[in-house]
Short mmCIF file of C-alpha atoms in Angstrom, two decimals:
data_model
loop_
_atom_site.label_atom_id
_atom_site.label_comp_id
_atom_site.label_asym_id
_atom_site.label_seq_id
_atom_site.Cartn_x
_atom_site.Cartn_y
_atom_site.Cartn_z
CA MET A 26 -57.79 -121.08 -92.17
CA ASP A 27 -56.33 -118.00 -90.48
CA VAL A 28 -54.76 -117.78 -87.01
CA GLY A 29 -57.86 -116.14 -85.56
CA GLN A 30 -60.07 -119.00 -86.71
CA LEU A 31 -57.63 -121.55 -85.33
CA GLN A 32 -57.55 -119.75 -81.99
CA ARG A 33 -61.35 -119.69 -81.85
CA GLN A 34 -61.48 -123.39 -82.66
CA PHE A 35 -58.96 -124.10 -79.92
CA ILE A 36 -60.98 -122.11 -77.37
CA ASP A 37 -64.21 -123.88 -78.36
CA TYR A 38 -62.54 -127.28 -78.20
CA THR A 39 -61.05 -126.62 -74.76
CA ALA A 40 -64.41 -125.40 -73.48
CA SER A 41 -66.07 -128.59 -74.75
CA LEU A 42 -63.68 -130.73 -72.69
CA PHE A 43 -65.00 -129.05 -69.56
CA ARG A 44 -68.63 -128.71 -70.70
CA GLU A 45 -69.20 -132.44 -70.79
CA MET A 46 -68.49 -132.60 -67.07
CA LYS A 47 -72.12 -132.66 -66.09
CA LYS A 48 -72.74 -136.04 -67.67
CA GLU A 49 -71.38 -138.98 -65.82
CA TRP A 50 -68.20 -140.37 -67.39
CA ARG A 51 -68.10 -137.67 -70.04
CA GLY A 52 -66.05 -134.86 -68.46
CA PHE A 53 -62.52 -135.13 -69.77
CA LEU A 54 -61.11 -132.26 -67.74
CA ASP A 55 -61.96 -130.57 -64.47
CA ASP A 56 -61.02 -127.46 -62.49
CA GLN A 57 -57.64 -128.92 -61.50
CA PHE A 58 -56.52 -128.58 -65.14
CA THR A 59 -57.66 -124.94 -65.15
CA GLN A 60 -55.58 -124.34 -62.01
CA LEU A 61 -52.53 -125.96 -63.60
CA ARG A 62 -52.83 -123.75 -66.68
CA LYS A 63 -52.59 -120.73 -64.38
CA LEU A 64 -49.21 -122.00 -63.14
CA GLN A 65 -47.77 -121.56 -66.62
CA ASP A 66 -45.95 -118.26 -67.05
CA GLU A 67 -42.93 -116.72 -68.77
CA ASN A 68 -40.61 -118.51 -66.28
CA ASN A 69 -42.27 -121.81 -67.02
CA PRO A 70 -43.76 -121.43 -70.53
CA ASP A 71 -44.03 -125.14 -71.36
CA PHE A 72 -45.27 -126.37 -68.00
CA VAL A 73 -48.64 -127.70 -69.19
CA PHE A 74 -47.21 -129.31 -72.31
CA GLU A 75 -44.44 -131.02 -70.31
CA VAL A 76 -46.74 -132.32 -67.60
CA VAL A 77 -49.40 -133.54 -70.02
CA SER A 78 -46.76 -135.25 -72.21
CA LEU A 79 -45.35 -136.98 -69.16
CA PHE A 80 -48.87 -138.04 -68.16
CA PHE A 81 -49.47 -139.64 -71.56
CA VAL A 82 -46.19 -141.59 -71.40
CA ASP A 83 -46.84 -142.67 -67.82
CA SER A 84 -50.46 -143.62 -68.55
CA GLU A 85 -49.43 -145.89 -71.38
CA LYS A 86 -47.00 -147.71 -69.07
CA LEU A 87 -49.58 -148.06 -66.31
CA VAL A 88 -52.29 -149.35 -68.67
CA ASN A 89 -49.84 -151.86 -70.17
CA ASN A 90 -48.84 -153.02 -66.68
CA MET A 91 -52.49 -153.44 -65.72
CA ALA A 92 -53.22 -155.36 -68.91
CA LYS A 93 -50.27 -157.72 -68.29
CA ALA A 94 -51.35 -158.26 -64.68
CA LEU A 95 -54.92 -159.07 -65.79
CA GLU A 96 -53.71 -161.56 -68.40
CA GLN A 97 -52.05 -163.77 -65.77
CA SER A 98 -53.69 -167.09 -65.07
CA THR A 99 -53.89 -166.09 -61.40
CA VAL A 100 -54.58 -162.39 -61.25
CA GLU A 101 -52.83 -160.51 -58.45
CA PHE A 102 -55.53 -157.95 -57.75
CA LYS A 103 -53.33 -156.16 -55.24
CA GLN A 104 -50.80 -155.53 -58.00
CA VAL A 105 -53.52 -154.31 -60.38
CA ASP A 106 -54.91 -152.11 -57.60
CA ALA A 107 -51.48 -150.57 -56.99
CA HIS A 108 -51.24 -149.53 -60.66
CA VAL A 109 -54.78 -148.15 -60.61
CA HIS A 110 -54.07 -146.25 -57.40
CA GLN A 111 -51.07 -144.59 -59.03
CA PHE A 112 -53.07 -143.84 -62.19
CA LYS A 113 -55.86 -142.29 -60.13
CA GLY A 114 -53.34 -140.10 -58.32
CA SER A 115 -51.68 -138.77 -61.45
CA SER A 116 -54.94 -138.33 -63.37
CA SER A 117 -56.58 -136.41 -60.54
CA SER A 118 -53.46 -134.26 -60.09
CA ILE A 119 -53.51 -133.27 -63.76
CA GLY A 120 -57.28 -132.72 -63.90
CA ALA A 121 -58.07 -135.71 -66.12
CA HIS A 122 -61.55 -136.03 -64.64
CA ARG A 123 -62.87 -138.91 -66.71
CA VAL A 124 -59.76 -141.04 -66.26
CA LYS A 125 -59.90 -140.41 -62.51
CA ASN A 126 -63.54 -141.60 -62.37
CA VAL A 127 -62.79 -144.73 -64.40
CA CYS A 128 -59.91 -145.50 -62.03
CA ALA A 129 -62.24 -145.13 -59.04
CA ALA A 130 -64.66 -147.67 -60.53
CA PHE A 131 -61.77 -149.94 -61.49
CA ARG A 132 -60.55 -149.96 -57.88
CA SER A 133 -63.88 -151.11 -56.60
CA PHE A 134 -63.82 -153.98 -59.09
CA CYS A 135 -60.33 -154.89 -57.90
CA GLU A 136 -61.54 -154.83 -54.33
CA GLN A 137 -64.30 -157.22 -55.26
CA GLN A 138 -61.69 -159.19 -57.22
CA ASN A 139 -63.97 -158.98 -60.19
CA ILE A 140 -61.98 -160.07 -63.24
CA ASP A 141 -64.83 -159.31 -65.69
CA GLY A 142 -65.29 -155.77 -64.41
CA SER A 143 -61.55 -155.07 -64.33
CA ALA A 144 -61.06 -156.26 -67.90
CA GLY A 145 -63.51 -153.57 -69.02
CA GLY A 146 -66.63 -155.64 -69.49
CA SER A 147 -68.99 -153.16 -67.89
CA ILE A 148 -67.09 -149.86 -67.77
CA PRO A 149 -67.22 -147.50 -70.77
CA MET A 150 -63.73 -147.65 -72.29
CA VAL A 151 -61.69 -144.48 -72.06
CA GLU A 152 -60.94 -143.43 -75.60
CA MET B 3 -56.50 -86.11 -45.33
CA GLU B 4 -56.07 -88.05 -42.11
CA GLN B 5 -56.96 -91.28 -43.96
CA LEU B 6 -54.37 -90.57 -46.68
CA SER B 7 -51.73 -89.88 -44.05
CA LYS B 8 -52.58 -93.18 -42.31
CA ILE B 9 -52.27 -95.07 -45.62
CA ASN B 10 -48.91 -93.42 -46.36
CA ASN B 11 -47.63 -94.26 -42.88
CA ASN B 12 -48.78 -97.85 -43.25
CA GLU B 13 -47.02 -98.15 -46.60
CA LYS B 14 -43.84 -96.70 -45.07
CA SER B 15 -44.03 -99.25 -42.23
CA ILE B 16 -44.49 -102.14 -44.63
CA GLN B 17 -41.55 -100.99 -46.75
CA GLN B 18 -39.40 -100.92 -43.62
CA GLY B 19 -40.58 -104.46 -42.77
CA PHE B 20 -42.63 -103.49 -39.76
CA SER B 21 -46.30 -104.16 -39.10
CA PRO B 22 -48.44 -101.05 -39.57
CA SER B 23 -50.06 -101.75 -36.21
CA GLY B 24 -47.22 -99.81 -34.65
CA CYS B 25 -46.26 -102.54 -32.24
CA GLY B 26 -42.91 -102.96 -34.00
CA ASP B 27 -43.40 -106.61 -35.00
CA LEU B 28 -41.52 -107.70 -38.11
CA ILE B 29 -43.81 -108.88 -40.91
CA SER B 30 -43.07 -112.48 -41.79
CA THR B 31 -41.07 -112.23 -45.01
CA ARG B 32 -39.17 -115.46 -44.53
CA LYS B 33 -39.17 -118.09 -47.19
CA PHE B 34 -41.22 -121.19 -46.41
CA THR B 35 -39.85 -124.57 -47.44
CA ALA B 36 -41.50 -127.85 -48.32
CA LEU B 37 -40.63 -131.46 -49.01
CA VAL B 38 -42.85 -133.62 -51.23
CA VAL B 39 -42.56 -137.35 -50.55
CA ASP B 40 -44.21 -139.13 -53.49
CA ASN B 41 -42.87 -141.71 -55.91
CA ASP B 42 -45.13 -140.60 -58.77
CA GLN B 43 -43.19 -138.23 -61.02
CA ILE B 44 -46.26 -136.35 -62.24
CA CYS B 45 -47.48 -135.71 -58.70
CA GLN B 46 -43.97 -134.61 -57.68
CA ILE B 47 -43.80 -132.06 -60.50
CA ILE B 48 -47.33 -130.74 -60.05
CA GLU B 49 -47.18 -130.48 -56.26
CA LYS B 50 -43.78 -128.76 -56.45
CA ALA B 51 -45.12 -126.27 -59.03
CA ILE B 52 -48.18 -125.53 -56.92
CA LEU B 53 -46.12 -124.94 -53.78
CA GLU B 54 -43.58 -122.80 -55.63
CA SER B 55 -46.39 -120.67 -57.07
CA GLN B 56 -47.16 -119.81 -53.44
CA GLY B 57 -43.54 -118.84 -52.84
CA VAL B 58 -42.59 -122.08 -51.09
CA GLU B 59 -39.11 -123.42 -51.89
CA THR B 60 -39.75 -127.11 -52.61
CA GLN B 61 -37.80 -130.32 -52.97
CA PHE B 62 -39.10 -133.79 -53.67
CA VAL B 63 -38.00 -137.33 -52.91
CA GLY B 64 -39.41 -140.63 -54.13
CA SER B 65 -39.53 -142.67 -50.93
CA GLY B 66 -39.96 -142.53 -47.18
CA ILE B 67 -36.39 -143.77 -46.71
CA ASP B 68 -35.04 -140.88 -48.81
CA ALA B 69 -37.15 -138.45 -46.79
CA LEU B 70 -35.80 -139.77 -43.48
CA ASP B 71 -32.23 -139.70 -44.79
CA LEU B 72 -32.67 -136.08 -45.90
CA LEU B 73 -34.21 -135.05 -42.59
CA ALA B 74 -31.43 -136.82 -40.71
CA THR B 75 -28.89 -134.50 -42.36
CA GLY B 76 -30.58 -131.63 -40.56
CA ALA B 77 -32.60 -130.36 -43.52
CA ASN B 78 -35.54 -128.38 -42.23
CA PHE B 79 -38.93 -128.03 -43.89
CA ASP B 80 -41.98 -126.07 -42.82
CA ILE B 81 -44.28 -128.43 -44.73
CA ILE B 82 -43.87 -132.10 -45.56
CA ILE B 83 -46.33 -133.71 -47.98
CA ILE B 84 -46.56 -137.49 -47.82
CA ALA B 85 -48.26 -139.93 -50.18
CA TRP B 86 -49.78 -143.20 -48.96
CA VAL B 87 -48.12 -145.54 -51.43
CA LEU B 88 -44.34 -145.34 -51.26
CA PRO B 89 -41.70 -147.95 -52.04
CA MET B 90 -40.34 -150.04 -49.14
CA MET B 91 -42.01 -148.01 -46.38
CA ASN B 92 -45.52 -146.62 -46.73
CA GLY B 93 -46.63 -143.09 -45.94
CA VAL B 94 -48.04 -143.93 -42.53
CA GLU B 95 -44.82 -145.54 -41.33
CA THR B 96 -42.83 -142.66 -42.82
CA THR B 97 -44.98 -140.23 -40.86
CA ARG B 98 -44.48 -142.19 -37.65
CA GLN B 99 -40.73 -142.17 -38.07
CA ILE B 100 -40.61 -138.47 -38.93
CA ARG B 101 -42.50 -137.63 -35.74
CA ALA B 102 -40.27 -140.00 -33.78
CA MET B 103 -37.31 -137.86 -34.93
CA GLY B 104 -38.94 -134.96 -33.09
CA ILE B 105 -39.76 -133.11 -36.29
CA ARG B 106 -42.62 -130.68 -35.79
CA SER B 107 -43.12 -129.60 -39.43
CA LYS B 108 -46.66 -129.35 -40.77
CA LEU B 109 -47.32 -132.83 -42.16
CA LEU B 110 -49.93 -133.26 -44.87
CA ALA B 111 -51.00 -136.70 -46.07
CA VAL B 112 -52.02 -136.41 -49.73
CA THR B 113 -53.37 -139.59 -51.26
CA ALA B 114 -55.22 -140.71 -54.37
CA CYS B 115 -57.92 -142.70 -52.64
CA PHE B 116 -59.82 -141.60 -49.60
CA ASP B 117 -61.03 -144.00 -46.97
CA GLU B 118 -61.68 -143.57 -43.27
CA ARG B 119 -59.25 -146.29 -42.23
CA LYS B 120 -56.45 -144.65 -44.16
CA LYS B 121 -57.31 -141.24 -42.74
CA LYS B 122 -57.31 -142.56 -39.19
CA ALA B 123 -54.02 -144.39 -39.70
CA PHE B 124 -52.37 -141.23 -40.99
CA LEU B 125 -53.80 -139.01 -38.25
CA ASP B 126 -52.78 -141.50 -35.56
CA ALA B 127 -49.27 -141.56 -37.03
CA GLY B 128 -49.04 -137.79 -36.67
CA VAL B 129 -50.12 -135.93 -39.81
CA ASP B 130 -51.81 -132.57 -39.28
CA GLU B 131 -54.15 -132.92 -42.21
CA PHE B 132 -55.37 -135.62 -44.61
CA ILE B 133 -56.11 -134.52 -48.17
CA GLU B 134 -57.48 -136.52 -51.07
CA LYS B 135 -55.59 -135.82 -54.32
CA PRO B 136 -55.46 -133.55 -56.16
CA LEU B 137 -53.54 -131.07 -54.08
CA ASN B 138 -54.85 -127.85 -55.56
CA PRO B 139 -53.50 -124.29 -55.46
CA ARG B 140 -56.48 -122.98 -53.47
CA LYS B 141 -55.88 -125.51 -50.71
CA VAL B 142 -52.17 -124.67 -50.59
CA ALA B 143 -52.95 -120.94 -50.49
CA SER B 144 -55.25 -121.47 -47.51
CA ILE B 145 -52.62 -123.53 -45.68
CA MET B 146 -49.99 -120.85 -46.33
CA ARG B 147 -52.33 -118.13 -45.04
CA GLU B 148 -52.79 -120.08 -41.80
CA MET B 149 -49.07 -120.66 -41.40
CA LYS B 150 -48.20 -117.02 -42.04
CA ASN B 151 -50.74 -115.93 -39.43
CA ASP B 152 -49.39 -118.32 -36.76
#
């Protein structure tokens, strides 16, 4: 496969991440991500890579913290909510549209102190 | 010919740092500064990058206490961005204490989750504007335009 083909594949793939936006839950990325890409320039050539990498590391920690909190015999929903709040903030700031929406639904389950909803019983799992 | 002469005169005025209106006012070329108060590293980095893309020199701190300590040293910021959730002292209390110090900077509450109670609490504490995350470049550009015109 030549470089041109790879570049075309990359463009198509990126476009597909935005295209799914119209269906509920399906849009991986939104306009915020587009805006962040514009911040990348010759003075800051790895900006997007660095921020996205940090987001992945941070997300893993937050999801693990949420999972641990939900495994407790007495679930501290305020603690779970605090992790979700942070996750919603970082995901919306980076343009991770689908993650942001899942966090929003998760928060309402926490507010209702709904252990089944929070553990992912009725929300489509984020892949 | 007259139009071209006007354009050339305007350009000359701008180069000299004066408003083309002829009233002799200096165009605002000063550097704006901002402080981001947010304990989330990703939000710190993104908000700083967005502000700096608009020419705003930006620092960040991870707590309200750190913000107050920095401001107490005499550090001056045109814009202060405050998150809701902060360690030890939340964003609303941080706002209250900043205003109690007599600081008149533009205060923007930027938080992940919108609700009316939160908005009211922040506005009552003294923020100028309440924004649901994400803070985006277009919003910052519009705020900067307003500030430069003031």
